XYZ file of C-alpha atoms in Angstrom:
145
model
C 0.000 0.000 0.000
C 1.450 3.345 -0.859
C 2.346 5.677 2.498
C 0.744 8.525 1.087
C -2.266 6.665 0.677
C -2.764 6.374 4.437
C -4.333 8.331 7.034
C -1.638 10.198 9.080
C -0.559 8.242 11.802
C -0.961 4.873 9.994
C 2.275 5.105 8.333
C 3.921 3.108 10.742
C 1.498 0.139 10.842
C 1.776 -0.348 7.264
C 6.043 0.001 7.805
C 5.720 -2.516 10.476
C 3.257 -5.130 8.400
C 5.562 -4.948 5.863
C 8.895 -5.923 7.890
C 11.386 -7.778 6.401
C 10.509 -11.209 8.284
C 7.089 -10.786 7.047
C 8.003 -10.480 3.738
C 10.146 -13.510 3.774
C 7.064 -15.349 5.025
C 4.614 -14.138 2.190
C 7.320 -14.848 -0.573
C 7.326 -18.098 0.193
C 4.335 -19.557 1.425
C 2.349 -20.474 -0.982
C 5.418 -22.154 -3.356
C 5.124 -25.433 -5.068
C 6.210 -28.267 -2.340
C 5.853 -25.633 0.754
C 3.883 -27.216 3.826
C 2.424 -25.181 6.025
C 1.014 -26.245 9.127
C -0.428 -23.763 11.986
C -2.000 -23.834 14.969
C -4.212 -21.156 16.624
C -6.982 -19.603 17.948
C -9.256 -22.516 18.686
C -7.065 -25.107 18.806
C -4.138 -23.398 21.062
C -7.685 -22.687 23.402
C -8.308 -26.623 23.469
C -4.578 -27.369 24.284
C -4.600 -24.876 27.390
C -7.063 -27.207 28.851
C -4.587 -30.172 28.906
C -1.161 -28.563 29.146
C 0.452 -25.234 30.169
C 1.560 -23.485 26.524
C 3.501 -20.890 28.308
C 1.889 -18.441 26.697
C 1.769 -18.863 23.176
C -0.969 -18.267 21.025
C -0.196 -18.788 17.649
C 2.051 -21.115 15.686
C 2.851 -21.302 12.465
C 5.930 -23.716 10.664
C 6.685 -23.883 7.192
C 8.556 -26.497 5.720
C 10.666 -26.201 2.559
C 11.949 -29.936 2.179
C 9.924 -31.183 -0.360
C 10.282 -27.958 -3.312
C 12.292 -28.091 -6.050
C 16.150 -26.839 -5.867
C 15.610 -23.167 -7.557
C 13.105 -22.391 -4.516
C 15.368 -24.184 -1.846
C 18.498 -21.770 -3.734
C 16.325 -18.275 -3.011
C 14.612 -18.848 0.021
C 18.636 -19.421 1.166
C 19.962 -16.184 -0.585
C 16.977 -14.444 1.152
C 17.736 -15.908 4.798
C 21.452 -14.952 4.249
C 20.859 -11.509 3.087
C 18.065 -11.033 5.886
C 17.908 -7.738 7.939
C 15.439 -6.726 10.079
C 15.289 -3.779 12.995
C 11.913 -4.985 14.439
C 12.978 -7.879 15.706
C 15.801 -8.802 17.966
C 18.701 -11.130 17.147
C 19.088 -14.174 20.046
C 21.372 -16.566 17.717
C 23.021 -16.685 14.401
C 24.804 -19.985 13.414
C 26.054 -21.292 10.535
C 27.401 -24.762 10.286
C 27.713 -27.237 7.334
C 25.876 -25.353 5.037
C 23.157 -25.097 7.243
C 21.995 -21.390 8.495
C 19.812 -20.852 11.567
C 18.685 -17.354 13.316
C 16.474 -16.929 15.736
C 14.418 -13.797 16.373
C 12.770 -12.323 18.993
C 9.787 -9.220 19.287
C 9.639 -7.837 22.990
C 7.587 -5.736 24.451
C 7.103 -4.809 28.219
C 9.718 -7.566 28.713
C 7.393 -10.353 27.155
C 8.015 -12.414 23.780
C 5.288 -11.255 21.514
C 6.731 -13.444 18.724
C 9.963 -15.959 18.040
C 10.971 -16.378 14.648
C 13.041 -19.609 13.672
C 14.393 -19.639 10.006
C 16.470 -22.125 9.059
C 18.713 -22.759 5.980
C 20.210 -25.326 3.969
C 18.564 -28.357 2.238
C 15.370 -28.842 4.380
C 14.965 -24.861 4.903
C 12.091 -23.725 6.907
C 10.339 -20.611 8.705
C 8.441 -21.082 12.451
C 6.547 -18.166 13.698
C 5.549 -18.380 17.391
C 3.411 -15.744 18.671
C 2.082 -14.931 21.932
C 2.719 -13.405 25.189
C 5.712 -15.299 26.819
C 7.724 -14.726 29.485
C 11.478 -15.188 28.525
C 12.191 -17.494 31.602
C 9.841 -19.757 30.195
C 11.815 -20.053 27.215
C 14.791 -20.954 29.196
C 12.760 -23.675 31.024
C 12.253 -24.962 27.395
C 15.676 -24.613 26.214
C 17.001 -27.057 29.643
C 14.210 -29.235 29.416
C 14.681 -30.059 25.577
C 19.249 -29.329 25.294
């Protein structure tokens, strides 16, 4: 949407919708051989009921294993050139040909969202959303080394 198409004071929602995460997302979810699976809303409701989701609302994983080389090539090029300022960088590794960052959105010292993008021959893209608090990510990260 063009900026000067907005109402004053909207500017900045459409700069944020169209971050440079989000954009990676959109590019390449709907390609030939992507699988998406999320799970939200209703269903994150249900699994409150039988386990504590530390606060996570929404999740969203996209695989890339399955599409054909020439995706598999750009989706790479795109994770290595990747920049974003609206998120927050809490590791960057590459290893073997394989490229992993995760990203973090905080506000009032809670994880609104964790981005997971991953490189390399089975590339794919994991967007958790929600209000989390980060110890509970730590919890995660000893339970599960």
């Amino acid at each position: 949407m063009c900026q000067g198409c907005l109402p004053k004071g909207k500017k900045e929602i459409a700069e944020h919708t169209n971050s440079p995460v989000e954009q990676l997302f959109r590019d390449f979810a709907n390609e030939k051989g992507a699988v998406r699976v999320g799970v939200g809303g209703m269903m994150m409701a249900f699994a409150r009921s039988f386990a504590d989701t530390k606060g996570v609302t929404d999740v969203k994983v996209y695989s890339f294993g399955e599409c054909n080389q020439e995706v598999k090539d750009r989706l790479n090029e795109a994770i290595r050139s990747l920049k974003d300022d609206t998120y927050e960088t809490l590791v960057s590794t590459s290893q073997d040909g394989e490229r992993t960052k995760v990203l973090v959105k905080i506000k009032e010292d809670r994880i609104r969202e964790l981005i997971v993008i991953t490189g390399g021959n089975d590339p794919a893209l994991v967007q958790i959303k929600g209000n989390i608090k980060p110890e509970d990510i730590e919890s995660l990260i000893k339970e599960h080394p």
